[in-house]
Amino acid sequence: LLTPEQCDRLDVVLVSPRNPLNIGAAARAMANFGFHRLSIVAPFAQNWMEAKSAVGAPDLLRDAKVFDTLSEAVAHCTLVIGTGSLDRRRPVQSTLDLPEAAGQLRRAIAADGDGKIAVAGRAAIIFGSEKHGLTADDLSWCHAIAVIETSEDQPSMNLGQSVAVCLYEISRPPQQQMPVQKVKGAEHPEHPESGQLDRLAELIEETMDQVNYKTRGARSENGEALRVLLRRLMPNEADLRRMMGLFRRILWQIRRQAGKI
Amino acid sequence: LLTPEQCDRLDVVLVSPRNPLNIGAAARAMANFGFHRLSIVAPFAQNWMEAKSAVGAPDLLRDAKVFDTLSEAVAHCTLVIGTGSLDRRRPVQSTLDLPEAAGQLRRAIAADGDGKIAVAGRAAIIFGSEKHGLTADDLSWCHAIAVIETSEDQPSMNLGQSVAVCLYEISRPPQQQMPVQKVKGAEHPEHPESGQLDRLAELIEETMDQVNYKTRGARSENGEALRVLLRRLMPNEADLRRMMGLFRRILWQIRRQAGKI
């Protein structure tokens, strides 16, 4: 199992889970593997109350944080991994098999012993609803998607079982872990938090508005494409500061020319 | 995932499962990872009917075989692996961490490409009831126990989740598998089936009776110790034939001296 400090740096996020039994099962798997930070995004109110008040519900379920949006739930995270099977659509994010994704998550939340990574980051693993999994919109907040290889005849896993398998893989003892390929950015503590990327995206969108790059009707789709792009680029914090400076400067110039300043 | 031929050589055995939802979840995990041979030992009749007739129950659940005893369920298997957490008792069998146990199971059901193992064996992985897991009696039919490392605060996993994690580990793609230490006997196709070991045990017990080695009152416990011993020794088929020949000879001699022949 991971150390309590490492477990404390990983959020398990369930997006709109429906079945109280599945929510309970997810929480139990977390307790089995020593994790305790559970976040629920946009739950169905009654099902959520039922899950929380179930007999024998672990403390971590009662202590779970509830968010309206996935954006808020992962705002503090420097690495966000979605989960899913590849039965229906080809996602735009890079997909990793689970052992590889688990390795990335372990790196993100670990300050290494030899001092090269001084400060550990925060990470999240995201599970979609039982009905349709994570949507393209949900996935646009993810740096990559972890895929559990399953049979073509029955690709879709039960939510509670999927959580158990993922947390099992993340918790593998070090001597059984695969060597992890260094993935761009993911392990750097200076990697920006999800919320910082969102603020950059807002600036860029505002700029696109100002220069009429896209009509307002295309904004929602546009926002998604932008989120995906920024997460694929994985800018570090210095990159981010420069990019935000640039777009602020562009906006200022445009407004000045328009006589608004 | 394993090949259909390999999947066809592994039985998933549930001993007295109680909750129909857990039985369904176990079956779903099997379907996810391509397995289809499910055996149920001594089910609670009503719960079992309920699980089988549930909406959306996979075919493998309706096709499951029902046995009165674990002995019958695994009689054809050359490698039997039990599952459990180590919270309550120290078992007499050797314990393996799950990746190691999964490797043994893969070896047992695989005919290797280079011809050293010409004939694949049959194997089983056994899960106990939700209430108390596998009993010492159940475990006496197992060559080893696979243990999933869990938190001390919440060591006991949900049945369906435990099945999912075990089958996930057994199905790992080869390039991610740990090198498996060759374990005595387990990978030899000439390794005897569980039922053959039971017949040897009967002969030995009969001999012990004849020579008054133990009083009849100690028989049940004695039988268990003997099963455990034979599985730890892992005799190959030739060993088994010799041992059976010896005990048959001893019994014949005793009966002749007693004037019964």
Short mmCIF file of C-alpha atoms in Angstrom, two decimals:
data_model
loop_
_atom_site.label_atom_id
_atom_site.label_comp_id
_atom_site.label_asym_id
_atom_site.label_seq_id
_atom_site.Cartn_x
_atom_site.Cartn_y
_atom_site.Cartn_z
CA LEU A 1 0.00 0.00 0.00
CA LEU A 2 1.03 3.63 -0.39
CA THR A 3 2.06 5.70 2.61
CA PRO A 4 -0.65 7.73 4.39
CA GLU A 5 1.02 10.89 3.00
CA GLN A 6 0.70 9.57 -0.55
CA CYS A 7 -2.88 8.39 -0.03
CA ASP A 8 -3.66 11.86 1.27
CA ARG A 9 -2.63 13.32 -2.11
CA LEU A 10 -4.99 11.28 -4.28
CA ASP A 11 -8.66 12.17 -4.72
CA VAL A 12 -11.13 9.58 -5.94
CA VAL A 13 -13.83 11.47 -7.84
CA LEU A 14 -17.20 9.98 -8.80
CA VAL A 15 -19.17 11.97 -11.38
CA SER A 16 -22.95 11.67 -10.97
CA PRO A 17 -23.01 8.15 -9.55
CA ARG A 18 -26.52 6.68 -9.48
CA ASN A 19 -26.61 3.51 -7.42
CA PRO A 20 -26.10 3.97 -3.66
CA LEU A 21 -24.68 0.43 -3.48
CA ASN A 22 -22.01 1.36 -6.02
CA ILE A 23 -21.12 4.49 -4.09
CA GLY A 24 -20.80 2.37 -0.96
CA ALA A 25 -18.71 -0.21 -2.81
CA ALA A 26 -16.37 2.50 -4.13
CA ALA A 27 -15.92 3.83 -0.60
CA ARG A 28 -15.23 0.36 0.75
CA ALA A 29 -12.57 -0.27 -1.89
CA MET A 30 -10.96 3.05 -0.93
CA ALA A 31 -10.88 1.95 2.72
CA ASN A 32 -9.44 -1.44 1.69
CA PHE A 33 -6.49 0.26 0.00
CA GLY A 34 -6.00 3.07 2.53
CA PHE A 35 -7.43 6.01 0.58
CA HIS A 36 -9.87 8.43 2.17
CA ARG A 37 -10.35 11.52 -0.03
CA LEU A 38 -13.63 10.98 -1.87
CA SER A 39 -15.28 13.67 -4.01
CA ILE A 40 -18.72 13.44 -5.55
CA VAL A 41 -19.64 15.65 -8.51
CA ALA A 42 -23.30 16.50 -9.17
CA PRO A 43 -24.79 13.53 -7.30
CA PHE A 44 -28.44 12.57 -7.54
CA ALA A 45 -29.55 14.00 -4.21
CA GLN A 46 -31.67 11.13 -2.96
CA ASN A 47 -29.26 8.37 -3.99
CA TRP A 48 -26.40 10.26 -2.39
CA MET A 49 -28.26 10.66 0.91
CA GLU A 50 -29.09 6.98 0.83
CA ALA A 51 -25.47 5.97 0.22
CA LYS A 52 -24.19 8.25 2.98
CA SER A 53 -26.67 7.05 5.55
CA ALA A 54 -26.28 3.33 4.78
CA VAL A 55 -25.54 1.05 7.71
CA GLY A 56 -21.81 0.47 7.98
CA ALA A 57 -20.88 3.30 5.63
CA PRO A 58 -17.22 4.11 6.21
CA ASP A 59 -16.26 7.51 7.62
CA LEU A 60 -14.71 8.55 4.34
CA LEU A 61 -18.15 8.36 2.72
CA ARG A 62 -19.68 10.68 5.30
CA ASP A 63 -16.67 12.99 4.94
CA ALA A 64 -16.89 13.08 1.13
CA LYS A 65 -16.84 16.48 -0.54
CA VAL A 66 -19.66 17.34 -2.92
CA PHE A 67 -19.06 19.61 -5.92
CA ASP A 68 -21.36 21.02 -8.59
CA THR A 69 -18.77 20.63 -11.34
CA LEU A 70 -15.77 18.46 -12.10
CA SER A 71 -13.82 21.67 -12.75
CA GLU A 72 -14.11 22.61 -9.07
CA ALA A 73 -13.46 19.08 -7.83
CA VAL A 74 -10.06 18.88 -9.55
CA ALA A 75 -9.05 22.57 -9.45
CA HIS A 76 -6.20 21.84 -6.99
CA CYS A 77 -4.83 18.81 -8.89
CA THR A 78 -1.72 18.74 -11.05
CA LEU A 79 -2.56 15.39 -12.64
CA VAL A 80 -6.09 14.23 -13.48
CA ILE A 81 -6.67 10.73 -14.86
CA GLY A 82 -10.06 9.67 -16.22
CA THR A 83 -11.19 6.07 -16.50
CA GLY A 84 -13.18 4.28 -19.13
CA SER A 85 -13.47 1.46 -21.58
CA LEU A 86 -12.83 2.11 -25.24
CA ASP A 87 -16.01 0.55 -26.54
CA ARG A 88 -17.90 3.55 -27.80
CA ARG A 89 -15.73 6.40 -28.87
CA ARG A 90 -12.16 7.26 -29.65
CA PRO A 91 -11.20 9.91 -27.09
CA VAL A 92 -8.96 12.83 -27.99
CA GLN A 93 -6.86 12.37 -24.85
CA SER A 94 -4.04 9.91 -24.76
CA THR A 95 -5.04 6.55 -23.32
CA LEU A 96 -2.81 4.60 -20.98
CA ASP A 97 -3.20 1.04 -19.86
CA LEU A 98 -3.95 0.90 -16.15
CA PRO A 99 -0.48 -0.09 -14.87
CA GLU A 100 1.04 2.84 -16.77
CA ALA A 101 -1.61 5.28 -15.53
CA ALA A 102 -1.13 4.00 -11.99
CA GLY A 103 2.60 4.65 -12.31
CA GLN A 104 1.95 8.24 -13.42
CA LEU A 105 -0.36 8.80 -10.47
CA ARG A 106 2.19 7.39 -8.03
CA ARG A 107 4.87 9.68 -9.44
CA ALA A 108 2.60 12.70 -9.24
CA ILE A 109 1.83 12.22 -5.55
CA ALA A 110 5.30 11.14 -4.43
CA ALA A 111 8.16 13.33 -3.35
CA ASP A 112 11.06 11.09 -4.31
CA GLY A 113 13.79 10.12 -1.91
CA ASP A 114 16.72 11.46 -3.90
CA GLY A 115 15.50 15.03 -3.77
CA LYS A 116 14.89 15.50 -7.50
CA ILE A 117 11.21 15.96 -6.80
CA ALA A 118 11.06 17.98 -3.63
CA VAL A 119 7.35 18.66 -3.42
CA ALA A 120 4.66 16.11 -4.21
CA GLY A 121 1.67 17.18 -6.24
CA ARG A 122 -1.98 16.34 -5.92
CA ALA A 123 -3.73 13.97 -8.28
CA ALA A 124 -7.22 12.67 -8.98
CA ILE A 125 -8.70 9.60 -10.60
CA ILE A 126 -12.16 10.14 -12.06
CA PHE A 127 -14.99 7.63 -12.56
CA GLY A 128 -18.08 8.34 -14.64
CA SER A 129 -21.68 7.41 -13.93
CA GLU A 130 -22.90 3.83 -14.33
CA LYS A 131 -25.07 4.88 -17.23
CA HIS A 132 -22.64 6.38 -19.71
CA GLY A 133 -19.23 6.73 -18.07
CA LEU A 134 -17.31 9.97 -18.42
CA THR A 135 -18.59 12.36 -21.08
CA ALA A 136 -16.34 14.15 -23.57
CA ASP A 137 -16.87 17.25 -21.43
CA ASP A 138 -15.74 15.42 -18.26
CA LEU A 139 -12.72 14.02 -20.08
CA SER A 140 -11.65 17.50 -21.18
CA TRP A 141 -10.38 18.04 -17.62
CA CYS A 142 -8.26 14.89 -17.76
CA HIS A 143 -4.61 14.68 -18.78
CA ALA A 144 -5.05 11.07 -19.86
CA ILE A 145 -7.49 8.16 -19.70
CA ALA A 146 -6.70 4.93 -17.90
CA VAL A 147 -8.15 1.90 -19.64
CA ILE A 148 -8.68 -1.52 -18.08
CA GLU A 149 -8.42 -4.15 -20.76
CA THR A 150 -11.69 -6.10 -20.86
CA SER A 151 -13.47 -8.56 -23.12
CA GLU A 152 -15.15 -7.23 -26.24
CA ASP A 153 -18.25 -9.18 -25.32
CA GLN A 154 -18.63 -7.44 -21.96
CA PRO A 155 -16.34 -4.40 -21.90
CA SER A 156 -18.17 -2.32 -19.32
CA MET A 157 -17.17 -2.84 -15.70
CA ASN A 158 -19.30 -2.28 -12.65
CA LEU A 159 -18.41 1.03 -10.95
CA GLY A 160 -17.44 -0.43 -7.58
CA GLN A 161 -15.33 -3.14 -9.21
CA SER A 162 -13.63 -0.65 -11.49
CA VAL A 163 -12.67 1.51 -8.48
CA ALA A 164 -11.34 -1.57 -6.68
CA VAL A 165 -9.19 -2.67 -9.63
CA CYS A 166 -7.77 0.84 -10.17
CA LEU A 167 -6.91 1.40 -6.51
CA TYR A 168 -5.40 -2.11 -6.33
CA GLU A 169 -3.12 -1.26 -9.24
CA ILE A 170 -2.14 2.13 -7.79
CA SER A 171 -1.30 0.40 -4.49
CA ARG A 172 0.93 -2.34 -5.92
CA PRO A 173 4.06 -2.93 -3.88
CA PRO A 174 7.09 -1.21 -5.51
CA GLN A 175 8.93 -4.42 -6.38
CA GLN A 176 5.99 -5.45 -8.57
CA GLN A 177 5.59 -2.16 -10.35
CA MET A 178 6.39 -1.65 -13.99
CA PRO A 179 9.08 0.90 -14.75
CA VAL A 180 7.21 4.08 -15.62
CA GLN A 181 8.07 5.98 -18.73
CA LYS A 182 8.62 9.58 -17.85
CA VAL A 183 5.60 11.41 -19.14
CA LYS A 184 5.92 15.04 -20.11
CA GLY A 185 5.18 17.27 -17.18
CA ALA A 186 3.17 14.89 -15.07
CA GLU A 187 5.76 14.35 -12.39
CA HIS A 188 6.93 17.95 -12.07
CA PRO A 189 5.73 19.65 -8.92
CA GLU A 190 5.82 22.99 -10.75
CA HIS A 191 3.13 21.64 -13.03
CA PRO A 192 0.11 23.96 -12.73
CA GLU A 193 -3.10 23.04 -10.98
CA SER A 194 -6.21 22.32 -13.00
CA GLY A 195 -7.81 25.58 -11.81
CA GLN A 196 -4.87 27.61 -13.15
CA LEU A 197 -5.33 26.02 -16.56
CA ASP A 198 -9.00 26.96 -16.39
CA ARG A 199 -8.07 30.61 -15.76
CA LEU A 200 -5.71 30.62 -18.73
CA ALA A 201 -8.47 29.08 -20.84
CA GLU A 202 -10.82 31.88 -19.80
CA LEU A 203 -8.30 34.50 -20.89
CA ILE A 204 -7.82 32.81 -24.25
CA GLU A 205 -11.56 32.48 -24.75
CA GLU A 206 -12.02 36.15 -23.93
CA THR A 207 -9.36 36.97 -26.50
CA MET A 208 -11.04 34.81 -29.11
CA ASP A 209 -14.24 36.67 -28.37
CA GLN A 210 -12.57 40.02 -28.76
CA VAL A 211 -11.07 39.19 -32.13
CA ASN A 212 -14.20 37.38 -33.28
CA TYR A 213 -12.22 34.22 -33.74
CA LYS A 214 -15.41 32.15 -33.30
CA THR A 215 -19.03 33.08 -33.00
CA ARG A 216 -20.48 32.97 -29.49
CA GLY A 217 -22.61 29.95 -30.49
CA ALA A 218 -19.48 27.82 -30.76
CA ARG A 219 -18.20 28.75 -27.32
CA SER A 220 -19.09 25.64 -25.35
CA GLU A 221 -17.52 23.26 -27.81
CA ASN A 222 -14.60 25.60 -28.13
CA GLY A 223 -14.06 25.62 -24.40
CA GLU A 224 -13.81 21.86 -24.40
CA ALA A 225 -11.28 21.74 -27.23
CA LEU A 226 -9.20 24.36 -25.44
CA ARG A 227 -9.20 22.44 -22.16
CA VAL A 228 -8.07 19.31 -23.96
CA LEU A 229 -5.33 21.19 -25.76
CA LEU A 230 -3.94 22.84 -22.60
CA ARG A 231 -3.84 19.51 -20.78
CA ARG A 232 -2.08 17.82 -23.65
CA LEU A 233 0.52 20.58 -23.81
CA MET A 234 1.17 20.24 -20.08
CA PRO A 235 2.74 23.68 -19.62
CA ASN A 236 4.73 24.16 -16.44
CA GLU A 237 4.02 27.05 -14.12
CA ALA A 238 6.51 29.37 -15.79
CA ASP A 239 5.00 28.60 -19.21
CA LEU A 240 1.59 29.32 -17.77
CA ARG A 241 2.65 32.70 -16.35
CA ARG A 242 4.12 33.69 -19.72
CA MET A 243 1.02 32.61 -21.62
CA MET A 244 -1.29 34.43 -19.25
CA GLY A 245 0.91 37.55 -19.53
CA LEU A 246 0.74 37.38 -23.31
CA PHE A 247 -3.03 37.07 -23.46
CA ARG A 248 -3.54 39.79 -20.86
CA ARG A 249 -1.34 42.04 -22.99
CA ILE A 250 -3.29 41.16 -26.15
CA LEU A 251 -6.59 41.92 -24.45
CA TRP A 252 -5.29 45.22 -23.11
CA GLN A 253 -4.06 46.26 -26.58
CA ILE A 254 -7.33 45.36 -28.27
CA ARG A 255 -9.38 47.23 -25.72
CA ARG A 256 -7.12 50.27 -25.98
CA GLN A 257 -7.42 50.30 -29.76
CA ALA A 258 -11.17 50.03 -29.41
CA GLY A 259 -11.02 53.13 -27.27
CA LYS A 260 -12.31 51.31 -24.23
CA ILE A 261 -9.28 52.11 -22.09
CA LEU B 1 -6.62 -11.00 -21.59
CA LEU B 2 -5.90 -14.71 -21.69
CA THR B 3 -6.77 -16.79 -24.74
CA PRO B 4 -10.19 -18.47 -24.81
CA GLU B 5 -8.39 -21.83 -24.40
CA GLN B 6 -6.70 -20.61 -21.23
CA CYS B 7 -9.88 -19.03 -19.88
CA ASP B 8 -11.57 -22.36 -20.47
CA ARG B 9 -9.11 -24.02 -18.06
CA LEU B 10 -9.79 -21.82 -15.06
CA ASP B 11 -12.77 -22.34 -12.76
CA VAL B 12 -13.99 -19.55 -10.51
CA VAL B 13 -15.50 -21.21 -7.43
CA LEU B 14 -17.72 -19.42 -4.93
CA VAL B 15 -18.28 -21.26 -1.65
CA SER B 16 -21.68 -20.58 -0.07
CA PRO B 17 -22.10 -17.03 -1.35
CA ARG B 18 -24.98 -15.23 0.35
CA ASN B 19 -25.80 -12.00 -1.44
CA PRO B 20 -27.35 -12.40 -4.91
CA LEU B 21 -25.89 -9.03 -5.90
CA ASN B 22 -22.40 -10.28 -5.07
CA ILE B 23 -22.94 -13.44 -7.10
CA GLY B 24 -24.05 -11.28 -10.02
CA ALA B 25 -21.07 -8.98 -9.57
CA ALA B 26 -18.67 -11.94 -9.56
CA ALA B 27 -20.24 -13.22 -12.79
CA ARG B 28 -20.00 -9.79 -14.39
CA ALA B 29 -16.30 -9.50 -13.52
CA MET B 30 -15.78 -12.92 -15.08
CA ALA B 31 -17.46 -11.75 -18.28
CA ASN B 32 -15.36 -8.56 -18.22
CA PHE B 33 -12.16 -10.58 -18.25
CA GLY B 34 -13.31 -13.36 -20.60
CA PHE B 35 -13.84 -16.19 -18.10
CA HIS B 36 -16.97 -18.31 -18.14
CA ARG B 37 -16.58 -21.38 -15.92
CA LEU B 38 -18.35 -20.57 -12.67
CA SER B 39 -18.94 -23.15 -9.92
CA ILE B 40 -21.04 -22.61 -6.82
CA VAL B 41 -20.53 -24.78 -3.77
CA ALA B 42 -23.39 -25.29 -1.30
CA PRO B 43 -25.32 -22.15 -2.20
CA PHE B 44 -28.20 -20.83 -0.15
CA ALA B 45 -31.00 -22.04 -2.39
CA GLN B 46 -33.17 -18.94 -2.45
CA ASN B 47 -30.30 -16.45 -2.90
CA TRP B 48 -28.90 -18.59 -5.66
CA MET B 49 -32.21 -18.72 -7.53
CA GLU B 50 -32.51 -14.96 -7.15
CA ALA B 51 -29.01 -14.35 -8.53
CA LYS B 52 -29.57 -16.67 -11.48
CA SER B 53 -32.88 -15.14 -12.45
CA ALA B 54 -31.79 -11.51 -12.09
CA VAL B 55 -32.42 -9.22 -15.05
CA GLY B 56 -29.32 -9.02 -17.21
CA ALA B 57 -27.61 -11.99 -15.57
CA PRO B 58 -24.86 -13.15 -17.95
CA ASP B 59 -25.13 -16.60 -19.56
CA LEU B 60 -22.22 -17.88 -17.51
CA LEU B 61 -24.30 -17.39 -14.37
CA ARG B 62 -27.17 -19.48 -15.72
CA ASP B 63 -24.64 -22.09 -16.89
CA ALA B 64 -22.88 -22.26 -13.52
CA LYS B 65 -22.33 -25.68 -12.01
CA VAL B 66 -23.59 -26.33 -8.50
CA PHE B 67 -21.76 -28.73 -6.18
CA ASP B 68 -22.50 -29.96 -2.68
CA THR B 69 -18.86 -29.92 -1.67
CA LEU B 70 -15.68 -28.09 -2.61
CA SER B 71 -14.01 -31.49 -2.98
CA GLU B 72 -16.25 -32.30 -5.95
CA ALA B 73 -15.96 -28.83 -7.45
CA VAL B 74 -12.17 -29.01 -7.71
CA ALA B 75 -11.73 -32.77 -8.22
CA HIS B 76 -10.49 -32.27 -11.82
CA CYS B 77 -8.04 -29.44 -10.99
CA THR B 78 -4.28 -29.75 -10.73
CA LEU B 79 -3.84 -26.39 -9.02
CA VAL B 80 -6.28 -24.91 -6.52
CA ILE B 81 -5.71 -21.40 -5.14
CA GLY B 82 -7.80 -20.05 -2.26
CA THR B 83 -8.25 -16.36 -1.53
CA GLY B 84 -8.40 -14.46 1.70
CA SER B 85 -7.10 -11.70 3.86
CA LEU B 86 -4.76 -12.50 6.69
CA ASP B 87 -6.62 -10.67 9.39
CA ARG B 88 -7.91 -13.50 11.51
CA ARG B 89 -5.79 -16.59 11.39
CA ARG B 90 -2.44 -17.83 10.26
CA PRO B 91 -3.20 -20.49 7.64
CA VAL B 92 -1.14 -23.65 7.35
CA GLN B 93 -0.92 -23.31 3.56
CA SER B 94 1.70 -21.13 1.97
CA THR B 95 0.45 -17.65 1.17
CA LEU B 96 1.34 -15.88 -2.05
CA ASP B 97 0.79 -12.27 -2.90
CA LEU B 98 -1.75 -11.95 -5.69
CA PRO B 99 0.65 -11.28 -8.61
CA GLU B 100 2.62 -14.39 -7.67
CA ALA B 101 -0.52 -16.53 -7.32
CA ALA B 102 -1.80 -15.21 -10.65
CA GLY B 103 1.47 -16.22 -12.26
CA GLN B 104 1.13 -19.77 -10.87
CA LEU B 105 -2.41 -20.00 -12.20
CA ARG B 106 -1.35 -18.78 -15.64
CA ARG B 107 1.42 -21.37 -15.74
CA ALA B 108 -0.92 -24.14 -14.65
CA ILE B 109 -3.44 -23.47 -17.44
CA ALA B 110 -0.94 -22.72 -20.21
CA ALA B 111 0.73 -25.18 -22.55
CA ASP B 112 3.92 -23.28 -23.28
CA GLY B 113 5.12 -22.55 -26.78
CA ASP B 114 8.52 -24.20 -26.52
CA GLY B 115 7.10 -27.63 -25.88
CA LYS B 116 8.42 -28.09 -22.35
CA ILE B 117 4.86 -28.18 -21.07
CA ALA B 118 2.88 -30.10 -23.64
CA VAL B 119 -0.45 -30.39 -21.91
CA ALA B 120 -2.07 -27.61 -19.94
CA GLY B 121 -3.72 -28.42 -16.64
CA ARG B 122 -6.89 -27.20 -15.04
CA ALA B 123 -6.93 -24.73 -12.20
CA ALA B 124 -9.41 -23.11 -9.85
CA ILE B 125 -9.53 -19.95 -7.77
CA ILE B 126 -11.78 -20.17 -4.72
CA PHE B 127 -13.66 -17.41 -2.91
CA GLY B 128 -15.33 -17.88 0.48
CA SER B 129 -18.63 -16.56 1.67
CA GLU B 130 -19.10 -12.91 2.55
CA LYS B 131 -19.58 -13.80 6.19
CA HIS B 132 -16.39 -15.61 7.11
CA GLY B 133 -14.36 -16.23 3.97
CA LEU B 134 -12.88 -19.67 3.37
CA THR B 135 -12.83 -21.99 6.38
CA ALA B 136 -9.83 -24.07 7.39
CA ASP B 137 -11.70 -27.03 5.91
CA ASP B 138 -12.17 -25.23 2.57
CA LEU B 139 -8.53 -24.21 2.55
CA SER B 140 -7.41 -27.81 3.02
CA TRP B 141 -8.22 -28.37 -0.67
CA CYS B 142 -6.00 -25.45 -1.72
CA HIS B 143 -2.35 -25.65 -2.72
CA ALA B 144 -1.79 -22.04 -1.66
CA ILE B 145 -3.67 -18.92 -0.63
CA ALA B 146 -3.59 -15.73 -2.66
CA VAL B 147 -3.62 -12.61 -0.52
CA ILE B 148 -4.54 -9.12 -1.67
CA GLU B 149 -2.66 -6.59 0.42
CA THR B 150 -5.21 -4.32 2.13
CA SER B 151 -5.32 -1.76 4.89
CA GLU B 152 -5.26 -2.98 8.48
CA ASP B 153 -8.18 -0.71 9.24
CA GLN B 154 -10.41 -2.32 6.59
CA PRO B 155 -8.80 -5.57 5.46
CA SER B 156 -11.89 -7.41 4.26
CA MET B 157 -12.86 -6.87 0.62
CA ASN B 158 -16.31 -7.14 -0.89
CA LEU B 159 -16.75 -10.47 -2.70
CA GLY B 160 -17.51 -9.03 -6.14
CA GLN B 161 -14.60 -6.59 -5.89
CA SER B 162 -12.23 -9.30 -4.75
CA VAL B 163 -13.19 -11.46 -7.75
CA ALA B 164 -12.67 -8.48 -10.09
CA VAL B 165 -9.21 -7.69 -8.68
CA CYS B 166 -8.07 -11.32 -8.85
CA LEU B 167 -9.27 -11.86 -12.42
CA TYR B 168 -7.74 -8.53 -13.46
CA GLU B 169 -4.38 -9.67 -12.11
CA ILE B 170 -4.63 -13.11 -13.75
CA SER B 171 -5.44 -11.38 -17.08
CA ARG B 172 -2.52 -8.94 -17.06
CA PRO B 173 -0.82 -8.62 -20.44
CA PRO B 174 2.41 -10.68 -20.55
CA GLN B 175 4.76 -7.71 -20.83
CA GLN B 176 3.46 -6.44 -17.48
CA GLN B 177 3.69 -9.71 -15.65
CA MET B 178 6.19 -10.39 -12.93
CA PRO B 179 8.63 -13.21 -13.58
CA VAL B 180 7.17 -16.21 -11.78
CA GLN B 181 9.31 -18.26 -9.47
CA LYS B 182 9.00 -21.86 -10.43
CA VAL B 183 6.91 -23.43 -7.73
CA LYS B 184 7.30 -27.08 -6.93
CA GLY B 185 4.96 -29.16 -9.01
CA ALA B 186 2.37 -26.53 -9.86
CA GLU B 187 3.28 -26.21 -13.53
CA HIS B 188 3.72 -29.91 -14.27
CA PRO B 189 0.92 -31.38 -16.32
CA GLU B 190 1.57 -34.75 -14.71
CA HIS B 191 0.59 -33.20 -11.42
CA PRO B 192 -2.39 -35.17 -10.09
CA GLU B 193 -5.92 -33.88 -9.96
CA SER B 194 -7.46 -32.90 -6.65
CA GLY B 195 -9.77 -35.94 -6.76
CA GLN B 196 -6.79 -38.30 -7.07
CA LEU B 197 -5.27 -36.76 -3.95
CA ASP B 198 -8.59 -37.32 -2.19
CA ARG B 199 -8.51 -41.01 -3.10
CA LEU B 200 -4.98 -41.36 -1.75
CA ALA B 201 -6.10 -39.59 1.43
CA GLU B 202 -8.94 -42.09 1.83
CA LEU B 203 -6.53 -44.99 1.54
CA ILE B 204 -4.22 -43.46 4.12
CA GLU B 205 -7.11 -42.76 6.46
CA GLU B 206 -8.33 -46.31 6.11
CA THR B 207 -4.84 -47.52 6.97
CA MET B 208 -4.69 -45.27 10.00
CA ASP B 209 -8.00 -46.75 11.08
CA GLN B 210 -6.77 -50.26 10.63
CA VAL B 211 -3.67 -49.71 12.72
CA ASN B 212 -5.56 -47.60 15.27
CA TYR B 213 -3.29 -44.70 14.55
CA LYS B 214 -6.01 -42.28 15.75
CA THR B 215 -9.35 -42.79 17.38
CA ARG B 216 -12.38 -42.38 15.14
CA GLY B 217 -13.32 -39.17 16.98
CA ALA B 218 -10.29 -37.41 15.53
CA ARG B 219 -11.07 -38.38 11.95
CA SER B 220 -12.46 -35.13 10.63
CA GLU B 221 -9.59 -33.04 11.87
CA ASN B 222 -7.22 -35.74 10.76
CA GLY B 223 -8.67 -35.69 7.26
CA GLU B 224 -8.03 -31.98 7.02
CA ALA B 225 -4.42 -32.23 8.14
CA LEU B 226 -3.85 -34.98 5.61
CA ARG B 227 -5.31 -32.97 2.73
CA VAL B 228 -3.10 -30.04 3.61
CA LEU B 229 -0.05 -32.27 3.81
CA LEU B 230 -0.66 -33.95 0.45
CA ARG B 231 -1.14 -30.61 -1.29
CA ARG B 232 2.01 -29.20 0.26
CA LEU B 233 4.00 -32.24 -0.87
CA MET B 234 2.68 -31.84 -4.43
CA PRO B 235 3.41 -35.41 -5.52
CA ASN B 236 3.43 -35.97 -9.25
CA GLU B 237 1.31 -38.71 -10.78
CA ALA B 238 4.05 -41.34 -10.57
CA ASP B 239 4.60 -40.52 -6.88
CA LEU B 240 0.89 -40.82 -6.36
CA ARG B 241 0.69 -44.23 -8.00
CA ARG B 242 3.54 -45.49 -5.84
CA MET B 243 2.00 -44.14 -2.65
CA MET B 244 -1.38 -45.63 -3.46
CA GLY B 245 0.29 -48.95 -4.27
CA LEU B 246 2.09 -48.91 -0.94
CA PHE B 247 -1.01 -48.20 1.10
CA ARG B 248 -3.08 -50.75 -0.79
CA ARG B 249 -0.38 -53.30 -0.02
CA ILE B 250 -0.30 -52.33 3.67
CA LEU B 251 -4.08 -52.63 3.90
CA TRP B 252 -4.04 -56.03 2.18
CA GLN B 253 -1.34 -57.29 4.54
CA ILE B 254 -3.17 -56.11 7.65
CA ARG B 255 -6.42 -57.66 6.56
CA ARG B 256 -4.71 -60.94 5.70
CA GLN B 257 -3.03 -61.08 9.11
CA ALA B 258 -6.38 -60.39 10.73
CA GLY B 259 -7.69 -63.40 8.87
CA LYS B 260 -10.15 -61.33 6.86
CA ILE B 261 -8.77 -62.41 3.52
#
